[in-house]
Amino acid sequence: MEREAEAKDNLWRARLDAVLMHRIWGSLIFLGIIYIIFFLSFAIGDPLVRLIQTGTQLFSVWACRMLEPWPRLQSLLGEGVVGGVGGVLAFLPNVVLLFGAITVLENSGYMMRVSRLMSRIMKIMGLNGSSFAPLLLGFGCSVPAILSTRRIETRSDRLVTIAVLPMMSCAGRLPIYMMFVSALFPSRLQAPVLFGIYASGVLLALCCARLLKNTLFKAPQRDSLHHMKRLRLPSLRKVGILMWSRAFMYVRKAGTFILGASIILWFLNTYPRPEEDTAPTNAAAMEHSYAGQIGHWMEPVTQVAGFDWKINSALVGAFAAKEIFVTQMGILYAVEDGNSGPAAQQTLNARLKASYTPLQGISIMIFCLIALPCIGTVTVAKREAGTWWFALAQFGGLTLLGFATATLIYQAGLLL
């Protein structure tokens, strides 16, 4: 009886594997699962995001009232710390839900099936199955993903994988997408738009890999597929620990690195101040600041892609870490609104909706998807490739490609 039960179990698993790894049905199931994950991240996460945003606003109002005798400290807390760090922390539910779902898929053994399934596409694009795991890790962070390319046997395949890895949307980009998608698109379009952004990054990365393998990194193609573990129910304890670990890392990053960057950005957004006798408005003072000057200096070029000076100044900060883009936008609009009391408190979503169109939002998200690998990615790419030329070529090439793609999308959208 025990052998019969084991035989039936093995037969059931074999049939399930046959479906999950089918060229057509397996691919459709994988895309459907990813789409459902994105949909649930909005459906469940958005109410929690709004709750955090409300709590952040209430705390900001209370803290600013307590610090009324010290206007500079009040500005630093309300516009810098709360406006910057609070804007990043607000998207914690979305990030945790997304990574929780990916963790479930990893622990169930399903991701190994996807890796085997995608090895066919990897081969078409000039890579082997070993490249899929680093590309998948790129959805978390490019730095450990690049480090994981050490498992790839050939140097040419490894360098190509490193070159295209930044186009896989890391966790740092997710708050940017969430910010624009939730602000500029109706609820029925939010999941499709987010899915489209992620899918665009994957397709573009694979196409660029094919191009690089046909030009700069020609080499005989090899493949390596490893033994797959059996499908199983994921351990809820292990999934919970990994979700908690990733949430803690996200919060720690917001409370340390992004906090420091928020203070620096607040300074750039606040100084130099206009002459006191001109009685400038908050918007005029913001444009007069260092951040405003940098943004205006870039605007004649970037406006062809739909970027204004505020977006430009946020992109400068995003080179340190992508989450700082959201931090900078939160600070800019906090400064613009004055943050002087409850009546002046407006959500960042409302301000974005009044300032940008969905077409601009798509253009900005596409640019952030492709361009400006963060400083951590550039550094580790140099270390793994062994030369600064590779890292700088990667940074410059992706930035030019991102700007050209964003410009093409924006200008085509205007024509339509």
CSV table of C-alpha atoms in Angstrom, one decimal:
chain,number,residue,atom,x,y,z
A,1,MET,CA,0.0,0.0,0.0
A,2,GLU,CA,2.8,2.4,0.9
A,3,ARG,CA,4.5,1.7,-2.4
A,4,GLU,CA,1.3,2.3,-4.3
A,5,ALA,CA,0.7,5.6,-2.5
A,6,GLU,CA,4.3,6.7,-3.3
A,7,ALA,CA,3.9,5.6,-7.0
A,8,LYS,CA,0.6,7.6,-7.3
A,9,ASP,CA,2.3,10.6,-5.6
A,10,ASN,CA,5.3,10.4,-8.1
A,11,LEU,CA,2.8,10.1,-11.0
A,12,TRP,CA,0.9,13.2,-9.9
A,13,ARG,CA,4.1,15.2,-9.5
A,14,ALA,CA,5.4,14.1,-12.9
A,15,ARG,CA,2.1,15.2,-14.5
A,16,LEU,CA,2.2,18.5,-12.7
A,17,ASP,CA,5.8,19.0,-13.7
A,18,ALA,CA,4.9,18.3,-17.3
A,19,VAL,CA,2.3,21.1,-17.3
A,20,LEU,CA,4.5,23.6,-15.3
A,21,MET,CA,7.4,23.0,-17.7
A,22,HIS,CA,5.4,22.9,-20.9
A,23,ARG,CA,6.7,25.5,-23.4
A,24,ILE,CA,3.3,27.1,-23.8
A,25,TRP,CA,1.2,26.3,-20.8
A,26,GLY,CA,4.1,26.6,-18.4
A,27,SER,CA,5.0,30.1,-19.7
A,28,LEU,CA,1.3,31.2,-19.5
A,29,ILE,CA,1.0,29.8,-15.9
A,30,PHE,CA,4.2,31.7,-14.9
A,31,LEU,CA,3.0,35.0,-16.4
A,32,GLY,CA,-0.4,34.5,-14.8
A,33,ILE,CA,1.2,33.9,-11.4
A,34,ILE,CA,3.3,37.0,-11.7
A,35,TYR,CA,0.3,39.1,-12.7
A,36,ILE,CA,-1.7,37.9,-9.7
A,37,ILE,CA,1.1,38.8,-7.4
A,38,PHE,CA,1.2,42.3,-8.7
A,39,PHE,CA,-2.6,42.6,-8.5
A,40,LEU,CA,-2.6,41.4,-4.9
A,41,SER,CA,0.2,43.7,-4.0
A,42,PHE,CA,-2.1,46.6,-4.9
A,43,ALA,CA,-5.4,45.2,-3.6
A,44,ILE,CA,-4.0,44.3,-0.2
A,45,GLY,CA,-1.1,46.7,0.1
A,46,ASP,CA,-2.8,50.0,-1.0
A,47,PRO,CA,-5.1,50.3,2.1
A,48,LEU,CA,-2.0,49.8,4.3
A,49,VAL,CA,0.0,52.3,2.3
A,50,ARG,CA,-2.8,54.9,2.8
A,51,LEU,CA,-2.8,54.1,6.5
A,52,ILE,CA,0.9,54.7,6.8
A,53,GLN,CA,0.7,57.9,4.8
A,54,THR,CA,-2.1,59.2,7.1
A,55,GLY,CA,-0.1,58.3,10.2
A,56,THR,CA,3.0,60.0,8.7
A,57,GLN,CA,1.0,63.2,8.1
A,58,LEU,CA,-0.5,63.3,11.6
A,59,PHE,CA,3.0,62.8,13.1
A,60,SER,CA,4.4,65.5,10.9
A,61,VAL,CA,1.6,68.0,12.0
A,62,TRP,CA,2.2,67.1,15.7
A,63,ALA,CA,6.0,67.3,15.5
A,64,CYS,CA,5.9,70.6,13.6
A,65,ARG,CA,3.6,72.2,16.2
A,66,MET,CA,6.0,71.1,18.9
A,67,LEU,CA,9.0,72.7,17.0
A,68,GLU,CA,7.3,76.0,16.2
A,69,PRO,CA,9.9,78.0,18.2
A,70,TRP,CA,12.7,76.5,16.0
A,71,PRO,CA,11.7,77.0,12.4
A,72,ARG,CA,14.8,75.5,10.8
A,73,LEU,CA,14.5,72.3,12.9
A,74,GLN,CA,10.8,72.3,12.1
A,75,SER,CA,11.6,72.5,8.4
A,76,LEU,CA,14.2,69.7,8.6
A,77,LEU,CA,11.9,67.4,10.4
A,78,GLY,CA,8.7,68.1,8.4
A,79,GLU,CA,10.2,68.5,4.9
A,80,GLY,CA,13.4,66.5,5.2
A,81,VAL,CA,12.9,63.5,7.6
A,82,VAL,CA,9.2,63.0,7.4
A,83,GLY,CA,8.7,64.0,3.8
A,84,GLY,CA,11.7,61.9,2.6
A,85,VAL,CA,11.9,58.8,4.8
A,86,GLY,CA,8.1,58.7,5.3
A,87,GLY,CA,7.6,58.6,1.5
A,88,VAL,CA,9.8,55.5,1.3
A,89,LEU,CA,8.4,53.7,4.3
A,90,ALA,CA,4.8,54.2,3.0
A,91,PHE,CA,5.5,51.5,0.3
A,92,LEU,CA,6.7,49.0,2.8
A,93,PRO,CA,3.5,46.9,2.6
A,94,ASN,CA,3.8,46.6,-1.2
A,95,VAL,CA,7.5,45.6,-1.0
A,96,VAL,CA,6.8,43.0,1.7
A,97,LEU,CA,3.9,41.4,-0.1
A,98,LEU,CA,5.9,41.2,-3.4
A,99,PHE,CA,8.9,39.6,-1.8
A,100,GLY,CA,6.7,37.3,0.3
A,101,ALA,CA,5.1,35.9,-2.8
A,102,ILE,CA,8.5,35.4,-4.5
A,103,THR,CA,9.7,33.7,-1.3
A,104,VAL,CA,6.8,31.3,-1.4
A,105,LEU,CA,7.5,30.4,-5.0
A,106,GLU,CA,11.2,29.8,-4.2
A,107,ASN,CA,10.6,27.6,-1.2
A,108,SER,CA,8.0,25.5,-3.1
A,109,GLY,CA,10.5,24.5,-5.7
A,110,TYR,CA,8.5,26.2,-8.4
A,111,MET,CA,11.2,28.7,-9.3
A,112,MET,CA,13.5,25.8,-10.2
A,113,ARG,CA,10.9,24.7,-12.8
A,114,VAL,CA,10.7,28.2,-14.1
A,115,SER,CA,14.5,28.3,-14.4
A,116,ARG,CA,14.4,25.0,-16.4
A,117,LEU,CA,11.5,26.4,-18.5
A,118,MET,CA,13.3,29.7,-19.2
A,119,SER,CA,16.5,28.0,-20.1
A,120,ARG,CA,15.1,27.6,-23.6
A,121,ILE,CA,14.6,31.4,-23.9
A,122,MET,CA,18.0,32.0,-22.3
A,123,LYS,CA,19.5,29.8,-25.1
A,124,ILE,CA,17.7,31.8,-27.8
A,125,MET,CA,19.1,35.0,-26.3
A,126,GLY,CA,22.6,33.6,-26.3
A,127,LEU,CA,22.8,32.8,-22.6
A,128,ASN,CA,22.5,29.5,-20.7
A,129,GLY,CA,20.2,28.3,-17.9
A,130,SER,CA,22.7,29.4,-15.2
A,131,SER,CA,22.0,33.1,-16.1
A,132,PHE,CA,18.3,32.8,-15.1
A,133,ALA,CA,18.9,32.7,-11.4
A,134,PRO,CA,21.0,35.9,-11.2
A,135,LEU,CA,18.4,37.6,-13.5
A,136,LEU,CA,15.7,36.5,-11.1
A,137,LEU,CA,17.6,37.7,-8.1
A,138,GLY,CA,17.8,41.1,-9.9
A,139,PHE,CA,14.2,41.7,-8.9
A,140,GLY,CA,15.5,41.9,-5.3
A,141,CYS,CA,18.7,43.8,-5.6
A,142,SER,CA,21.3,44.1,-8.4
A,143,VAL,CA,24.3,43.8,-6.1
A,144,PRO,CA,23.7,40.2,-4.8
A,145,ALA,CA,22.5,39.3,-8.3
A,146,ILE,CA,25.8,40.3,-9.8
A,147,LEU,CA,27.7,38.5,-7.1
A,148,SER,CA,25.7,35.3,-7.9
A,149,THR,CA,26.9,35.3,-11.5
A,150,ARG,CA,30.1,33.7,-10.2
A,151,ARG,CA,28.3,30.4,-10.8
A,152,ILE,CA,28.2,31.0,-14.5
A,153,GLU,CA,31.0,28.9,-16.1
A,154,THR,CA,32.0,31.1,-19.1
A,155,ARG,CA,33.4,34.6,-18.7
A,156,SER,CA,31.5,36.0,-21.7
A,157,ASP,CA,28.1,34.7,-20.4
A,158,ARG,CA,29.0,36.1,-17.0
A,159,LEU,CA,29.8,39.6,-18.3
A,160,VAL,CA,26.7,39.7,-20.5
A,161,THR,CA,24.5,38.7,-17.6
A,162,ILE,CA,26.1,41.5,-15.4
A,163,ALA,CA,25.7,44.0,-18.2
A,164,VAL,CA,21.9,43.5,-18.5
A,165,LEU,CA,21.1,42.8,-14.8
A,166,PRO,CA,20.3,46.4,-13.9
A,167,MET,CA,17.3,46.2,-16.3
A,168,MET,CA,15.6,43.7,-14.0
A,169,SER,CA,13.5,45.9,-11.7
A,170,CYS,CA,15.1,45.8,-8.2
A,171,ALA,CA,13.3,46.5,-5.0
A,172,GLY,CA,14.6,50.1,-5.0
A,173,ARG,CA,12.6,50.9,-8.1
A,174,LEU,CA,9.4,49.4,-6.8
A,175,PRO,CA,8.5,52.5,-4.7
A,176,ILE,CA,9.0,54.7,-7.8
A,177,TYR,CA,6.6,52.5,-9.8
A,178,MET,CA,4.1,52.4,-6.9
A,179,MET,CA,4.3,56.2,-6.5
A,180,PHE,CA,3.5,57.0,-10.1
A,181,VAL,CA,1.1,54.1,-10.8
A,182,SER,CA,-1.0,54.7,-7.8
A,183,ALA,CA,-1.1,58.5,-8.4
A,184,LEU,CA,-1.6,58.6,-12.2
A,185,PHE,CA,-3.6,55.5,-13.1
A,186,PRO,CA,-7.1,54.2,-12.2
A,187,SER,CA,-7.2,51.1,-10.0
A,188,ARG,CA,-8.2,48.8,-13.0
A,189,LEU,CA,-5.0,49.7,-14.8
A,190,GLN,CA,-2.5,49.7,-12.0
A,191,ALA,CA,-1.7,46.0,-12.1
A,192,PRO,CA,-1.4,45.9,-15.9
A,193,VAL,CA,0.9,48.9,-16.0
A,194,LEU,CA,3.1,47.6,-13.2
A,195,PHE,CA,3.2,44.2,-15.0
A,196,GLY,CA,4.1,45.9,-18.3
A,197,ILE,CA,7.0,47.8,-16.7
A,198,TYR,CA,8.5,44.6,-15.2
A,199,ALA,CA,7.9,42.7,-18.5
A,200,SER,CA,9.5,45.4,-20.5
A,201,GLY,CA,12.6,45.2,-18.4
A,202,VAL,CA,12.9,41.5,-18.9
A,203,LEU,CA,12.3,41.6,-22.7
A,204,LEU,CA,14.8,44.5,-23.1
A,205,ALA,CA,17.4,42.7,-21.0
A,206,LEU,CA,17.1,39.6,-23.1
A,207,CYS,CA,17.3,41.5,-26.4
A,208,CYS,CA,20.3,43.4,-25.2
A,209,ALA,CA,21.9,40.1,-24.1
A,210,ARG,CA,21.4,38.7,-27.6
A,211,LEU,CA,22.9,41.8,-29.2
A,212,LEU,CA,26.0,41.7,-26.9
A,213,LYS,CA,26.5,38.0,-27.5
A,214,ASN,CA,26.5,38.6,-31.3
A,215,THR,CA,28.9,41.5,-31.1
A,216,LEU,CA,31.2,42.2,-28.2
A,217,PHE,CA,31.0,38.9,-26.3
A,218,LYS,CA,31.1,36.2,-29.0
A,219,ALA,CA,31.9,32.7,-27.5
A,220,PRO,CA,30.7,29.1,-27.9
A,221,GLN,CA,27.4,28.6,-26.1
A,222,ARG,CA,27.1,26.1,-23.3
A,223,ASP,CA,24.3,25.1,-21.1
A,224,SER,CA,24.1,23.7,-17.6
A,225,LEU,CA,21.0,22.5,-15.9
A,226,HIS,CA,21.0,21.2,-12.3
A,227,HIS,CA,18.9,18.5,-10.6
A,228,MET,CA,15.5,19.8,-9.5
A,229,LYS,CA,14.0,19.3,-6.1
A,230,ARG,CA,10.5,18.0,-5.6
A,231,LEU,CA,7.6,20.3,-5.5
A,232,ARG,CA,6.5,20.9,-1.9
A,233,LEU,CA,4.4,23.1,0.3
A,234,PRO,CA,6.5,26.0,1.4
A,235,SER,CA,7.4,26.3,5.1
A,236,LEU,CA,5.3,29.1,6.6
A,237,ARG,CA,7.9,29.6,9.3
A,238,LYS,CA,10.8,30.0,6.8
A,239,VAL,CA,8.7,32.3,4.5
A,240,GLY,CA,7.8,34.4,7.5
A,241,ILE,CA,11.4,34.7,8.7
A,242,LEU,CA,12.6,35.7,5.2
A,243,MET,CA,9.7,38.3,4.8
A,244,TRP,CA,10.6,39.7,8.2
A,245,SER,CA,14.3,39.8,7.3
A,246,ARG,CA,13.6,41.7,4.0
A,247,ALA,CA,11.2,44.1,5.7
A,248,PHE,CA,13.8,44.8,8.4
A,249,MET,CA,16.5,45.5,5.8
A,250,TYR,CA,14.1,47.8,4.0
A,251,VAL,CA,13.3,49.7,7.1
A,252,ARG,CA,17.0,49.8,8.2
A,253,LYS,CA,17.9,51.3,4.9
A,254,ALA,CA,15.2,53.9,5.2
A,255,GLY,CA,16.4,54.7,8.8
A,256,THR,CA,20.1,55.0,8.0
A,257,PHE,CA,21.3,55.6,4.4
A,258,ILE,CA,18.0,57.2,3.2
A,259,LEU,CA,17.7,59.2,6.3
A,260,GLY,CA,21.2,60.7,5.7
A,261,ALA,CA,20.4,61.3,2.1
A,262,SER,CA,17.1,62.9,3.1
A,263,ILE,CA,19.0,65.4,5.2
A,264,ILE,CA,21.4,66.2,2.4
A,265,LEU,CA,18.6,66.6,-0.1
A,266,TRP,CA,16.7,68.8,2.4
A,267,PHE,CA,19.8,71.1,2.5
A,268,LEU,CA,20.1,71.1,-1.3
A,269,ASN,CA,16.3,72.0,-1.5
A,270,THR,CA,16.5,74.7,1.1
A,271,TYR,CA,19.7,76.6,0.4
A,272,PRO,CA,20.8,79.0,-0.8
A,273,ARG,CA,17.8,81.1,0.2
A,274,PRO,CA,16.7,84.1,-1.8
A,275,GLU,CA,17.1,87.6,-0.4
A,276,GLU,CA,14.8,88.1,2.6
A,277,ASP,CA,13.4,91.4,1.3
A,278,THR,CA,12.0,89.7,-1.8
A,279,ALA,CA,9.5,87.7,0.3
A,280,PRO,CA,9.7,84.7,-2.1
A,281,THR,CA,7.0,82.0,-2.2
A,282,ASN,CA,7.9,78.5,-1.2
A,283,ALA,CA,7.9,77.5,-4.9
A,284,ALA,CA,10.3,80.3,-5.8
A,285,ALA,CA,12.6,79.5,-2.9
A,286,MET,CA,12.7,75.9,-4.0
A,287,GLU,CA,13.6,76.8,-7.6
A,288,HIS,CA,16.4,79.1,-6.2
A,289,SER,CA,17.9,76.2,-4.2
A,290,TYR,CA,20.9,74.0,-5.3
A,291,ALA,CA,18.5,71.2,-6.3
A,292,GLY,CA,16.3,73.5,-8.3
A,293,GLN,CA,19.4,74.9,-10.1
A,294,ILE,CA,20.6,71.5,-11.0
A,295,GLY,CA,17.1,70.5,-12.2
A,296,HIS,CA,16.7,73.6,-14.3
A,297,TRP,CA,20.2,73.2,-15.8
A,298,MET,CA,19.2,69.7,-17.1
A,299,GLU,CA,15.6,70.6,-18.2
A,300,PRO,CA,16.3,71.9,-21.7
A,301,VAL,CA,17.6,68.4,-22.6
A,302,THR,CA,15.3,66.2,-20.5
A,303,GLN,CA,12.0,67.9,-21.4
A,304,VAL,CA,11.9,66.0,-24.7
A,305,ALA,CA,11.3,62.9,-22.5
A,306,GLY,CA,8.7,64.7,-20.4
A,307,PHE,CA,10.9,65.4,-17.4
A,308,ASP,CA,10.7,68.7,-15.5
A,309,TRP,CA,13.3,70.2,-13.2
A,310,LYS,CA,11.8,68.4,-10.2
A,311,ILE,CA,12.1,65.0,-11.8
A,312,ASN,CA,15.7,65.9,-12.8
A,313,SER,CA,16.7,66.8,-9.3
A,314,ALA,CA,15.2,63.5,-8.0
A,315,LEU,CA,17.1,61.5,-10.6
A,316,VAL,CA,20.4,63.0,-9.4
A,317,GLY,CA,19.6,61.6,-5.9
A,318,ALA,CA,18.5,58.2,-7.4
A,319,PHE,CA,22.1,57.5,-8.4
A,320,ALA,CA,22.9,56.9,-4.7
A,321,ALA,CA,19.8,54.6,-4.3
A,322,LYS,CA,16.7,54.4,-6.3
A,323,GLU,CA,14.4,54.8,-3.3
A,324,ILE,CA,15.8,58.3,-2.9
A,325,PHE,CA,13.9,59.3,-6.0
A,326,VAL,CA,10.7,59.0,-3.9
A,327,THR,CA,12.5,60.7,-1.0
A,328,GLN,CA,13.4,63.7,-3.2
A,329,MET,CA,9.9,64.0,-4.7
A,330,GLY,CA,8.4,63.9,-1.2
A,331,ILE,CA,10.8,66.6,0.0
A,332,LEU,CA,10.2,68.8,-3.1
A,333,TYR,CA,6.4,68.8,-2.7
A,334,ALA,CA,6.6,69.2,1.1
A,335,VAL,CA,8.7,72.4,0.5
A,336,GLU,CA,6.4,73.6,-2.2
A,337,ASP,CA,3.3,73.2,0.0
A,338,GLY,CA,5.0,74.9,2.9
A,339,ASN,CA,4.0,72.3,5.5
A,340,SER,CA,2.7,75.0,7.7
A,341,GLY,CA,-0.3,73.2,9.2
A,342,PRO,CA,-3.1,70.6,8.6
A,343,ALA,CA,-4.7,72.7,5.8
A,344,ALA,CA,-1.5,72.5,3.9
A,345,GLN,CA,-1.1,68.7,4.2
A,346,GLN,CA,-1.6,67.0,0.9
A,347,THR,CA,-0.6,63.5,-0.1
A,348,LEU,CA,2.2,63.1,-2.5
A,349,ASN,CA,-0.2,61.2,-4.8
A,350,ALA,CA,-2.5,64.2,-5.1
A,351,ARG,CA,0.4,66.5,-5.9
A,352,LEU,CA,1.7,64.1,-8.6
A,353,LYS,CA,-1.7,63.7,-10.2
A,354,ALA,CA,-2.0,67.5,-10.5
A,355,SER,CA,1.5,67.9,-12.0
A,356,TYR,CA,2.0,65.0,-14.4
A,357,THR,CA,0.2,63.0,-17.0
A,358,PRO,CA,0.1,59.2,-17.3
A,359,LEU,CA,2.3,59.5,-20.4
A,360,GLN,CA,4.9,61.4,-18.4
A,361,GLY,CA,4.6,58.8,-15.7
A,362,ILE,CA,5.3,55.9,-18.1
A,363,SER,CA,8.2,57.8,-19.6
A,364,ILE,CA,9.8,58.5,-16.2
A,365,MET,CA,9.2,54.9,-15.0
A,366,ILE,CA,10.8,53.5,-18.2
A,367,PHE,CA,13.8,55.7,-17.7
A,368,CYS,CA,14.2,54.6,-14.1
A,369,LEU,CA,13.8,51.0,-15.2
A,370,ILE,CA,16.7,51.1,-17.6
A,371,ALA,CA,19.0,54.0,-16.7
A,372,LEU,CA,21.3,55.2,-13.9
A,373,PRO,CA,22.4,52.0,-12.1
A,374,CYS,CA,22.9,52.9,-8.5
A,375,ILE,CA,26.4,53.5,-7.1
A,376,GLY,CA,26.4,50.1,-5.4
A,377,THR,CA,25.7,48.3,-8.7
A,378,VAL,CA,28.4,50.3,-10.5
A,379,THR,CA,30.9,49.4,-7.7
A,380,VAL,CA,30.2,45.7,-7.6
A,381,ALA,CA,30.1,45.5,-11.4
A,382,LYS,CA,33.6,46.9,-11.5
A,383,ARG,CA,34.8,44.5,-8.9
A,384,GLU,CA,33.3,41.4,-10.7
A,385,ALA,CA,34.4,42.5,-14.2
A,386,GLY,CA,37.8,43.5,-13.0
A,387,THR,CA,37.9,46.9,-14.8
A,388,TRP,CA,36.3,50.3,-14.4
A,389,TRP,CA,35.9,50.5,-18.2
A,390,PHE,CA,33.2,47.8,-18.1
A,391,ALA,CA,31.3,49.5,-15.2
A,392,LEU,CA,31.4,52.9,-16.7
A,393,ALA,CA,30.4,51.6,-20.1
A,394,GLN,CA,27.5,49.8,-18.5
A,395,PHE,CA,26.4,53.0,-16.6
A,396,GLY,CA,26.7,55.2,-19.7
A,397,GLY,CA,25.2,52.8,-22.1
A,398,LEU,CA,22.1,52.0,-19.9
A,399,THR,CA,21.6,55.7,-19.2
A,400,LEU,CA,21.7,56.6,-22.9
A,401,LEU,CA,19.4,53.7,-23.8
A,402,GLY,CA,17.0,54.7,-21.0
A,403,PHE,CA,16.8,58.3,-22.1
A,404,ALA,CA,16.4,57.4,-25.8
A,405,THR,CA,13.6,54.9,-25.0
A,406,ALA,CA,11.8,57.4,-22.7
A,407,THR,CA,12.1,60.1,-25.3
A,408,LEU,CA,10.7,57.8,-28.0
A,409,ILE,CA,7.8,56.7,-25.8
A,410,TYR,CA,6.9,60.3,-24.8
A,411,GLN,CA,7.2,61.8,-28.3
A,412,ALA,CA,5.2,58.9,-29.8
A,413,GLY,CA,2.6,59.4,-27.1
A,414,LEU,CA,2.3,63.1,-27.9
A,415,LEU,CA,1.8,62.3,-31.6
A,416,LEU,CA,-0.9,59.8,-30.8
